Coordinates of C-alpha atoms in Angstrom, one line a residue:
M1 CA 71.6 99.8 112.4
L2 CA 73.5 97.6 110.0
T3 CA 76.4 95.3 111.1
I4 CA 79.2 94.6 108.1
T5 CA 81.9 92.4 109.0
G6 CA 85.3 92.1 107.1
Q7 CA 89.0 92.1 107.5
S8 CA 90.7 94.6 109.7
I9 CA 94.4 95.7 109.5
S10 CA 94.7 96.7 113.4
S11 CA 92.4 97.3 116.3
E12 CA 91.8 101.0 115.8
I13 CA 88.3 102.5 115.9
A14 CA 86.9 105.3 113.7
I15 CA 83.8 107.2 114.0
G16 CA 82.5 109.4 111.3
M17 CA 80.4 110.1 108.2
I18 CA 81.0 107.8 105.0
R19 CA 82.1 109.3 102.0
F20 CA 82.0 107.1 98.8
Y21 CA 85.2 107.3 96.5
R22 CA 84.9 106.8 92.5
H23 CA 88.0 105.9 90.8
K24 CA 88.3 107.0 87.1
K25 CA 89.0 103.9 85.1
N26 CA 91.3 103.3 82.3
I27 CA 89.8 101.4 79.3
V28 CA 92.6 99.9 76.9
Q29 CA 91.0 99.6 73.6
D30 CA 93.3 100.0 70.6
A31 CA 95.9 97.4 70.4
V32 CA 97.6 97.8 67.0
A33 CA 99.6 101.1 66.6
A34 CA 99.2 103.5 63.7
D35 CA 102.8 104.9 64.2
T36 CA 105.2 102.9 66.3
D37 CA 107.4 106.2 66.6
T38 CA 104.5 108.1 68.1
E39 CA 103.5 105.5 70.7
L40 CA 107.5 105.0 71.7
S41 CA 107.5 108.8 72.1
R42 CA 104.3 108.7 74.2
Y43 CA 105.7 105.7 76.4
Q44 CA 109.1 107.6 77.1
V45 CA 107.0 110.7 78.1
A46 CA 104.9 108.9 80.4
Y47 CA 107.7 106.9 82.0
H48 CA 109.7 109.9 82.6
T49 CA 106.7 111.9 84.2
A50 CA 105.8 108.9 86.4
M51 CA 109.3 108.9 87.7
E52 CA 109.1 112.4 88.6
Q53 CA 105.6 112.1 90.1
L54 CA 106.8 109.1 92.2
Q55 CA 110.0 111.1 93.5
L56 CA 107.4 113.8 94.5
L57 CA 105.3 111.1 96.4
H58 CA 108.5 109.9 98.0
D59 CA 109.6 113.4 99.3
K60 CA 106.1 114.2 100.4
T61 CA 105.8 111.1 102.2
L62 CA 109.1 111.1 103.8
E63 CA 108.3 114.8 105.2
Q64 CA 104.5 114.0 106.4
I65 CA 104.5 110.7 107.4
G66 CA 108.2 108.9 107.7
A67 CA 111.2 107.3 105.9
E68 CA 109.7 103.8 106.0
E69 CA 106.5 104.6 104.1
A70 CA 108.6 106.9 101.7
E71 CA 110.5 103.9 100.6
I72 CA 107.3 102.6 99.3
F73 CA 107.7 105.0 96.5
E74 CA 111.2 104.5 95.8
M75 CA 110.4 100.8 95.6
H76 CA 107.9 101.9 92.9
R77 CA 110.3 103.7 91.1
M78 CA 112.6 100.4 91.4
L79 CA 109.8 98.4 90.0
L80 CA 109.0 101.1 87.3
S81 CA 112.8 101.2 86.1
D82 CA 113.3 97.2 86.3
R83 CA 115.3 96.4 83.2
Q84 CA 113.1 93.5 82.2
F85 CA 109.8 95.2 82.9
H86 CA 110.9 98.6 81.1
H87 CA 112.4 96.4 78.0
A88 CA 109.1 94.2 77.8
I89 CA 106.9 97.4 77.1
L90 CA 109.7 98.6 74.6
H91 CA 109.6 95.4 72.8
S92 CA 105.7 95.3 72.9
I93 CA 105.7 98.6 71.2
I94 CA 108.7 98.4 68.8
Q95 CA 108.6 94.7 67.7
D96 CA 104.8 94.0 67.9
H97 CA 103.8 97.3 66.8
K98 CA 101.4 97.7 70.0
T99 CA 99.9 101.0 71.5
A100 CA 101.6 102.3 74.5
E101 CA 98.6 101.8 76.5
Y102 CA 98.2 98.0 75.4
A103 CA 102.0 97.6 75.9
I104 CA 101.7 98.7 79.6
Y105 CA 98.5 97.0 80.2
S106 CA 99.6 93.6 78.9
V107 CA 103.0 93.4 80.4
G108 CA 101.6 95.0 83.8
E109 CA 98.8 92.1 83.7
E110 CA 101.3 89.5 83.2
L111 CA 103.4 90.6 86.0
W112 CA 100.5 91.1 88.0
N113 CA 99.2 87.7 87.7
R114 CA 102.7 86.3 88.5
F115 CA 102.4 88.0 91.9
I116 CA 98.8 87.1 93.0
H117 CA 99.3 83.6 92.2
M118 CA 101.9 83.1 94.6
E119 CA 100.9 81.5 98.2
D120 CA 103.0 84.0 100.3
P121 CA 100.2 86.6 101.2
Y122 CA 103.1 89.2 101.4
I123 CA 104.3 88.5 97.8
Q124 CA 100.6 88.5 96.7
A125 CA 100.3 91.8 97.9
R126 CA 102.8 93.3 95.8
G127 CA 100.4 92.6 92.8
A128 CA 98.9 96.0 94.1
D129 CA 102.0 98.0 93.6
I130 CA 102.4 96.6 90.3
Q131 CA 98.7 97.9 89.3
D132 CA 99.6 101.2 91.0
I133 CA 102.5 101.7 88.7
M134 CA 100.4 100.8 85.5
N135 CA 97.5 102.9 86.3
R136 CA 99.8 105.9 86.6
L137 CA 101.4 105.2 83.5
L138 CA 97.9 104.9 81.8
F139 CA 96.4 107.7 83.5
L140 CA 99.4 110.1 82.0
L141 CA 98.9 108.6 78.6
S142 CA 95.0 109.6 78.8
G143 CA 95.6 112.9 79.8
K144 CA 93.1 112.6 82.6
K145 CA 93.7 113.9 86.1
E146 CA 93.5 111.1 88.9
S147 CA 90.6 110.9 91.0
S148 CA 90.8 113.1 94.1
M149 CA 89.0 113.3 97.5
D150 CA 88.7 116.9 99.0
A151 CA 87.0 117.1 102.3
T152 CA 86.4 119.8 104.5
E153 CA 85.0 117.7 107.4
P154 CA 86.5 114.3 108.9
F155 CA 85.1 111.4 106.8
I156 CA 85.2 107.3 106.7
L157 CA 86.3 106.8 103.0
M158 CA 84.4 103.9 101.0
A159 CA 85.9 102.8 97.8
E160 CA 86.5 99.7 95.8
D161 CA 90.2 99.6 96.6
L162 CA 92.9 102.4 97.3
S163 CA 96.3 102.3 95.8
P164 CA 99.3 103.4 98.2
S165 CA 99.6 106.6 95.7
E166 CA 95.8 107.5 96.5
T167 CA 96.3 106.7 100.2
V168 CA 99.1 109.1 100.7
Q169 CA 97.3 112.1 98.8
L170 CA 94.4 111.7 101.1
N171 CA 94.1 114.7 103.5
S172 CA 95.2 112.8 106.4
S173 CA 94.0 115.4 108.9
K174 CA 90.3 114.7 107.6
L175 CA 90.7 111.0 106.9
L176 CA 89.3 108.8 109.9
G177 CA 89.4 105.4 108.5
F178 CA 88.5 103.5 105.3
I179 CA 86.2 100.5 104.0
T180 CA 87.1 98.8 100.9
R181 CA 85.8 95.8 98.8
Q182 CA 89.4 94.6 98.0
G183 CA 92.9 95.1 99.4
S184 CA 95.2 93.1 101.6
P185 CA 96.4 93.5 105.3
Y186 CA 100.1 92.8 103.7
S187 CA 99.9 95.9 100.7
H188 CA 101.7 99.0 101.1
T189 CA 98.3 100.7 101.3
A190 CA 97.6 98.7 104.8
I191 CA 101.3 99.6 105.8
L192 CA 100.5 103.2 105.1
A193 CA 97.1 103.3 107.1
K194 CA 98.6 101.6 110.0
T195 CA 101.6 104.2 110.4
M196 CA 98.8 106.9 109.9
N197 CA 96.9 105.2 112.9
I198 CA 94.1 105.0 110.3
P199 CA 91.6 101.8 110.9
A200 CA 90.7 100.1 107.7
L201 CA 88.3 97.2 107.1
L202 CA 88.9 95.1 103.9
H203 CA 86.8 92.9 101.8
I204 CA 83.5 94.6 102.5
D205 CA 80.2 94.2 100.1
I206 CA 80.2 98.2 99.8
N207 CA 77.0 100.1 99.1
A208 CA 77.1 103.5 97.4
D209 CA 73.8 104.1 99.3
W210 CA 75.8 104.3 102.6
D211 CA 77.3 107.7 101.2
G212 CA 76.6 110.4 104.1
H213 CA 75.5 107.9 106.9
L214 CA 77.6 107.8 109.8
A215 CA 79.7 104.8 110.8
I216 CA 81.6 103.2 113.6
I217 CA 84.6 100.9 112.4
D218 CA 85.7 98.3 115.0
G219 CA 89.1 96.9 113.8
E220 CA 89.2 94.6 116.7
K221 CA 85.8 93.1 116.1
Q222 CA 86.3 93.4 112.4
C223 CA 83.4 94.9 111.9
A224 CA 81.5 98.4 111.0
Y225 CA 78.1 99.6 112.2
I226 CA 76.3 101.9 109.7
D227 CA 73.7 104.3 111.4
P228 CA 74.8 103.1 115.0
P229 CA 72.4 104.6 118.2
E230 CA 73.8 107.3 120.1
D231 CA 74.4 105.3 123.3
M232 CA 76.8 103.1 121.1
I233 CA 78.6 106.0 119.6
A234 CA 79.2 107.4 123.1
Q235 CA 80.7 103.8 124.2
Y236 CA 83.0 103.8 121.4
R237 CA 84.3 107.3 121.9
N238 CA 85.1 106.3 125.5
R239 CA 87.1 103.1 124.0
K240 CA 88.8 105.2 121.4
A241 CA 90.5 107.6 124.2
S242 CA 91.3 104.6 126.4
M243 CA 93.1 103.3 123.6
E244 CA 95.1 106.3 122.7
S245 CA 96.1 106.3 126.5
K246 CA 97.2 102.9 126.2
R247 CA 99.1 103.8 123.1
R248 CA 101.0 106.3 124.8
E249 CA 101.9 104.3 127.7
L250 CA 103.4 101.7 125.2
Q251 CA 105.6 104.6 123.9
A252 CA 107.2 105.5 127.1
L253 CA 108.7 101.8 127.1
K254 CA 110.6 102.5 124.1
T255 CA 114.0 103.4 125.7
L256 CA 113.7 100.7 128.5
P257 CA 115.1 97.5 128.9
A258 CA 113.0 93.9 128.1
V259 CA 113.6 92.6 131.9
T260 CA 111.1 90.9 134.1
T261 CA 110.3 91.9 137.4
D262 CA 113.2 89.5 138.9
G263 CA 115.9 90.5 136.7
R264 CA 115.7 88.2 134.1
S265 CA 116.3 90.0 130.4
M266 CA 115.3 89.2 127.0
A267 CA 116.8 90.9 123.7
L268 CA 114.0 92.1 121.5
Y269 CA 114.8 92.3 117.7
A270 CA 112.5 92.9 114.7
N271 CA 111.9 90.8 111.6
A272 CA 112.0 92.7 108.4
N273 CA 111.1 91.8 104.9
A274 CA 112.6 95.0 103.1
P275 CA 114.7 97.8 104.1
A276 CA 111.7 100.1 104.8
D277 CA 111.0 97.7 107.7
V278 CA 114.1 98.5 109.4
L279 CA 113.2 101.9 109.8
S280 CA 110.0 100.8 111.4
A281 CA 112.0 98.5 113.7
I282 CA 114.2 101.6 114.8
E283 CA 111.0 103.6 115.7
Q284 CA 109.8 100.9 117.9
G285 CA 113.1 100.5 119.7
A286 CA 114.3 97.1 118.5
E287 CA 117.5 96.0 119.9
G288 CA 118.5 94.7 116.3
I289 CA 117.4 92.8 113.3
G290 CA 116.6 89.2 114.1
L291 CA 115.5 88.2 110.7
F292 CA 116.0 90.1 107.4
R293 CA 114.2 88.0 104.8
S294 CA 116.3 88.7 101.6
E295 CA 114.0 87.1 99.0
F296 CA 112.4 90.3 98.3
L297 CA 115.3 91.2 96.2
Y298 CA 114.6 88.0 94.1
L299 CA 110.8 88.4 93.8
N300 CA 110.7 92.2 92.8
T301 CA 112.5 91.5 89.4
Q302 CA 112.4 89.4 86.4
E303 CA 116.3 88.6 86.4
Y304 CA 118.7 87.6 89.1
P305 CA 119.9 90.7 91.1
D306 CA 123.6 91.0 90.6
E307 CA 126.1 91.4 93.3
E308 CA 126.2 95.2 93.1
V309 CA 122.5 95.5 93.8
Q310 CA 122.7 93.2 96.7
Y311 CA 125.5 94.5 98.3
H312 CA 123.9 98.0 98.4
I313 CA 121.0 96.9 99.8
Y314 CA 122.7 94.8 102.6
R315 CA 124.9 97.6 103.4
Q316 CA 122.2 100.0 103.5
V317 CA 120.5 97.9 106.2
L318 CA 123.6 97.5 108.2
E319 CA 124.3 101.1 108.1
Q320 CA 120.7 101.7 109.2
M321 CA 121.2 99.7 112.6
P322 CA 124.7 101.0 113.5
G323 CA 126.5 99.0 116.5
K324 CA 123.5 96.7 116.3
H325 CA 123.6 93.2 115.1
V326 CA 121.5 92.3 111.9
V327 CA 120.6 88.9 110.9
I328 CA 120.2 88.3 107.0
R329 CA 118.8 85.1 106.0
T330 CA 120.2 83.8 102.6
L331 CA 117.6 83.2 100.1
D332 CA 114.7 81.2 100.8
L333 CA 113.2 80.7 97.5
G334 CA 110.9 77.6 96.0
A335 CA 107.7 76.5 97.6
D336 CA 105.3 79.4 97.1
K337 CA 108.4 81.9 96.3
K338 CA 109.1 81.5 92.7
S339 CA 110.9 83.5 90.3
P340 CA 110.9 83.1 86.5
Y341 CA 114.6 83.2 86.0
L342 CA 115.0 80.1 88.5
A343 CA 113.2 77.9 86.1
L344 CA 111.7 75.8 88.9
E345 CA 109.7 73.0 87.8
P346 CA 106.3 72.3 89.3
E347 CA 106.4 70.0 92.2
E348 CA 103.7 67.9 94.1
N349 CA 104.6 68.8 97.3
P350 CA 106.7 72.1 97.1
A351 CA 106.9 72.7 100.9
L352 CA 109.0 69.5 101.1
G353 CA 110.6 70.0 97.7
Y354 CA 113.3 72.2 95.9
R355 CA 113.7 75.2 98.1
A356 CA 116.0 77.4 100.2
I357 CA 119.4 75.9 101.1
R358 CA 119.0 73.1 98.7
I359 CA 118.6 75.6 95.8
C360 CA 121.5 77.5 97.1
L361 CA 123.8 74.5 97.6
S362 CA 122.7 72.7 94.2
R363 CA 123.5 76.0 92.0
P364 CA 126.8 77.6 93.9
E365 CA 127.0 80.0 90.8
L366 CA 124.0 81.8 92.0
F367 CA 124.6 81.5 95.8
K368 CA 127.9 82.9 95.5
I369 CA 126.9 86.3 94.2
Q370 CA 124.5 86.5 97.4
L371 CA 127.5 85.4 99.6
R372 CA 129.8 88.0 97.9
A373 CA 127.5 90.6 98.4
L374 CA 126.9 89.8 102.2
L375 CA 130.9 89.5 103.0
R376 CA 131.4 92.8 101.4
A377 CA 128.3 94.4 103.3
S378 CA 129.6 93.1 106.4
A379 CA 132.5 95.4 106.4
H380 CA 129.7 98.2 107.2
G381 CA 128.1 96.5 110.6
K382 CA 127.5 93.7 112.6
L383 CA 126.3 91.1 110.0
H384 CA 125.0 87.7 111.1
I385 CA 124.4 85.4 108.1
M386 CA 121.9 82.7 108.3
F387 CA 121.3 79.4 106.1
P388 CA 117.5 78.3 106.3
L389 CA 116.0 74.9 106.1
I390 CA 118.9 73.1 107.4
T391 CA 118.3 69.1 108.2
S392 CA 121.9 68.2 108.0
L393 CA 125.4 68.7 109.3
W394 CA 127.0 68.6 106.1
E395 CA 124.7 71.2 104.6
V396 CA 126.2 73.7 107.4
R397 CA 129.8 72.6 106.4
K398 CA 129.0 72.8 102.8
A399 CA 127.6 76.5 103.3
K400 CA 130.3 77.5 105.4
E401 CA 133.1 76.2 102.8
M402 CA 131.3 78.5 100.3
V403 CA 131.7 81.5 102.6
A404 CA 135.3 80.6 103.0
A405 CA 136.0 80.4 99.3
C406 CA 134.0 83.6 98.6
M407 CA 136.4 85.2 101.3
E408 CA 139.4 83.9 99.4
E409 CA 138.3 85.5 96.2
L410 CA 137.6 88.7 97.8
A411 CA 140.9 88.7 99.4
A412 CA 142.4 88.0 95.8
E413 CA 140.8 91.1 94.2
H414 CA 141.7 93.1 97.5
T415 CA 138.2 93.9 97.8
A416 CA 137.2 94.5 101.5
Y417 CA 135.0 92.5 103.2
G418 CA 134.2 91.8 107.0
N419 CA 134.0 88.6 109.3
P420 CA 130.2 87.8 109.8
V421 CA 128.8 85.5 112.3
L422 CA 127.3 82.2 110.6
G423 CA 124.4 80.6 112.2
I424 CA 121.3 78.5 110.8
M425 CA 117.4 78.2 111.2
I426 CA 116.1 75.4 113.0
E427 CA 112.7 75.0 111.2
T428 CA 112.6 70.8 110.7
P429 CA 112.3 68.1 113.1
A430 CA 115.5 66.6 111.7
A431 CA 117.5 69.8 112.8
V432 CA 116.1 69.7 116.4
M433 CA 117.3 66.0 116.6
V434 CA 120.9 66.9 115.5
A435 CA 120.9 70.0 117.4
E436 CA 123.8 69.5 119.5
E437 CA 126.1 68.2 116.5
L438 CA 124.8 71.4 114.6
A439 CA 125.7 73.7 117.6
R440 CA 129.2 72.7 117.2
E441 CA 129.2 74.0 113.5
A442 CA 127.1 77.1 113.7
D443 CA 127.6 80.4 115.9
F444 CA 123.9 80.8 116.6
F445 CA 120.3 79.3 116.3
S446 CA 117.1 81.0 115.3
I447 CA 114.1 79.0 115.6
G448 CA 111.6 79.3 112.7
T449 CA 108.4 78.0 114.5
N450 CA 106.3 78.7 111.5
D451 CA 107.7 76.0 109.6
L452 CA 108.9 73.8 112.8
A453 CA 105.1 73.7 113.5
Q454 CA 104.3 73.1 109.9
Y455 CA 106.6 69.9 109.7
T456 CA 106.4 68.9 113.2
L457 CA 102.4 68.9 113.2
A458 CA 102.1 67.5 109.5
L459 CA 99.9 70.1 108.2
D460 CA 100.2 73.1 105.5
R461 CA 100.0 76.4 107.6
N462 CA 98.7 78.3 104.7
N463 CA 95.6 75.9 104.3
A464 CA 92.5 77.7 105.7
R465 CA 90.9 74.3 106.4
L466 CA 93.4 73.4 108.7
H467 CA 93.3 76.4 111.1
D468 CA 91.9 74.4 113.8
F469 CA 94.4 71.9 113.8
Y470 CA 97.5 74.5 113.7
D471 CA 98.4 74.9 117.5
P472 CA 101.8 76.6 118.2
H473 CA 101.1 75.7 121.9
H474 CA 101.4 72.0 121.0
P475 CA 103.4 70.3 123.6
A476 CA 105.5 68.4 120.8
L477 CA 106.5 71.9 119.5
L478 CA 107.3 73.1 122.8
R479 CA 109.5 70.2 123.7
M480 CA 111.7 70.6 120.7
I481 CA 112.3 74.3 121.4
R482 CA 113.5 73.5 124.7
M483 CA 115.6 70.7 123.2
V484 CA 117.3 73.2 120.8
A485 CA 117.9 76.0 123.6
E486 CA 119.5 73.0 125.8
A487 CA 121.8 71.9 122.7
A488 CA 122.4 75.5 122.1
H489 CA 123.4 76.6 125.6
K490 CA 125.7 73.2 126.0
E491 CA 127.9 74.7 123.3
N492 CA 127.7 78.0 124.4
I493 CA 125.7 79.5 121.2
P494 CA 122.8 81.9 121.5
V495 CA 119.4 80.8 120.6
S496 CA 116.3 83.0 119.4
I497 CA 112.8 82.5 118.0
C498 CA 111.8 84.4 115.0
G499 CA 108.6 82.9 114.1
E500 CA 105.1 84.1 114.9
A501 CA 105.2 82.2 118.1
G502 CA 107.5 84.6 119.4
A503 CA 105.1 87.5 120.0
D504 CA 102.5 85.3 121.5
P505 CA 102.4 86.9 125.2
A506 CA 100.9 83.5 126.4
L507 CA 104.3 81.8 125.6
T508 CA 106.7 84.6 126.7
K509 CA 107.1 83.2 130.2
S510 CA 107.9 79.6 128.7
F511 CA 110.3 80.7 126.4
L512 CA 112.1 82.5 129.4
E513 CA 112.1 79.7 131.3
M514 CA 113.4 77.7 128.4
G515 CA 116.5 80.1 128.6
I516 CA 115.8 81.5 125.0
D517 CA 118.2 84.7 124.6
A518 CA 116.0 86.6 122.2
L519 CA 112.9 87.0 120.6
S520 CA 112.4 88.4 116.9
V521 CA 109.0 89.6 116.1
A522 CA 107.1 92.1 113.7
P523 CA 108.2 95.7 114.6
N524 CA 104.8 96.7 115.9
S525 CA 104.8 93.9 118.1
I526 CA 108.2 94.8 120.0
L527 CA 106.6 97.4 122.6
P528 CA 103.4 95.2 123.7
L529 CA 105.9 92.2 123.9
K530 CA 108.4 94.5 126.1
K531 CA 105.5 95.2 128.4
T532 CA 104.4 91.5 128.9
I533 CA 108.1 91.0 129.9
R534 CA 108.5 93.7 132.2
E535 CA 105.2 92.5 134.2
L536 CA 106.4 88.8 134.3
S537 CA 108.3 87.0 137.5
L538 CA 109.8 83.5 136.8
T539 CA 110.0 83.1 140.5
D540 CA 106.1 83.4 141.1

């Protein structure tokens, strides 16, 4: 038996034969076009065919998997039709006289490089979407058929990597799991695999000789066993059956309230990175959206998204959650999340630099575009607007003044808008220390424990070497959370937690005792967290 270790995307188990998947590669050679008009025509045909294929993939995914996963291919269509991306390819063909293949490859590689060099792993993973789109166009230009994996028996797929398109087109009734050399737990491929309950092991030094061998994937231990003995196979089959039983138990909690055995209730909201995550939140029984990160709008394009684009996205999110409150955080760019059109200068310490509310208040012409879009969308639901990285009272007052000014503009234009609730993120020690004053200006608090821990413990949470020093249970951090809760309740405003600590079952009782009103967590953490709460008693 051989044991191999990697990075898992879930705690699922798979048992089956390995099949090795070989990609057909696109090799781009000729750079200079013999006939520019011909190359332009070839690209246009490939572009329109790709848009049609992506629509078919969207429809297939919607029918067979779900609306959240179908949004992946709608996002691919948006990326492919992005004006800057599209025009860059056209410029390369028309002005630089490049072949369609070379233009697509060079523009796609440049955009891919921009994504993968960002520190945020979620944004990094969007690079795989760029490659998927680029490969689709190149295959269409080559006239070759894409690789396929047809199987009559259940199998574990092994490959260098898998794109979202390839994952969706696999026979899910036969696919037990996959093992890849590359990939990211934040990629859309990983999201699809989680939804389909397909265990996956990434970053494995794969070997084509394993083709046809029996394997077990253990997602919890983040390893796989090649040619395991019979007694181990029997043990894992029993474990898999037990896990499926527990999953059914969690689903039974979906419509039940998150309330302790002695009657203390806790609202459970979902964090979302994009509209697709909102659908996942609904499926998991979320009571609302406690944090919608708006920066995906700014990072998936090469130009600042205009008011109409933003308005339609925000409205879509609110209409997906009718009657439930939705907290949308204003743009939190800077640090590791940068867009070329902002022209942000390099900084020695970007985590402490020009970012989030600091960009917004110093560039009001950009901030007002987002605020106007949010105000217009607020007419269609229960919108809460949240300002990030607040450290001082004047920042809150200035942001509120800008909201009021945008309201006046919209009223003068006879444009409909709502009256959203205005709150702030507490994610700096400075905000903690002036929480009472801030509570008199804000309508709600949301504690971002990820950054609060980083700034309180004086460490970079993205630095792997500091993993052992990062302690979300640190007494200083817990005391700060308690101080914020007390300050909020003194002024009769609600306080929630939207950082990773909110999903930590070891802290749930402490948060309940502190009087935290709500926890906002990843959609797949809602039901396990609800189970924890329903089994707790604060009087024990």
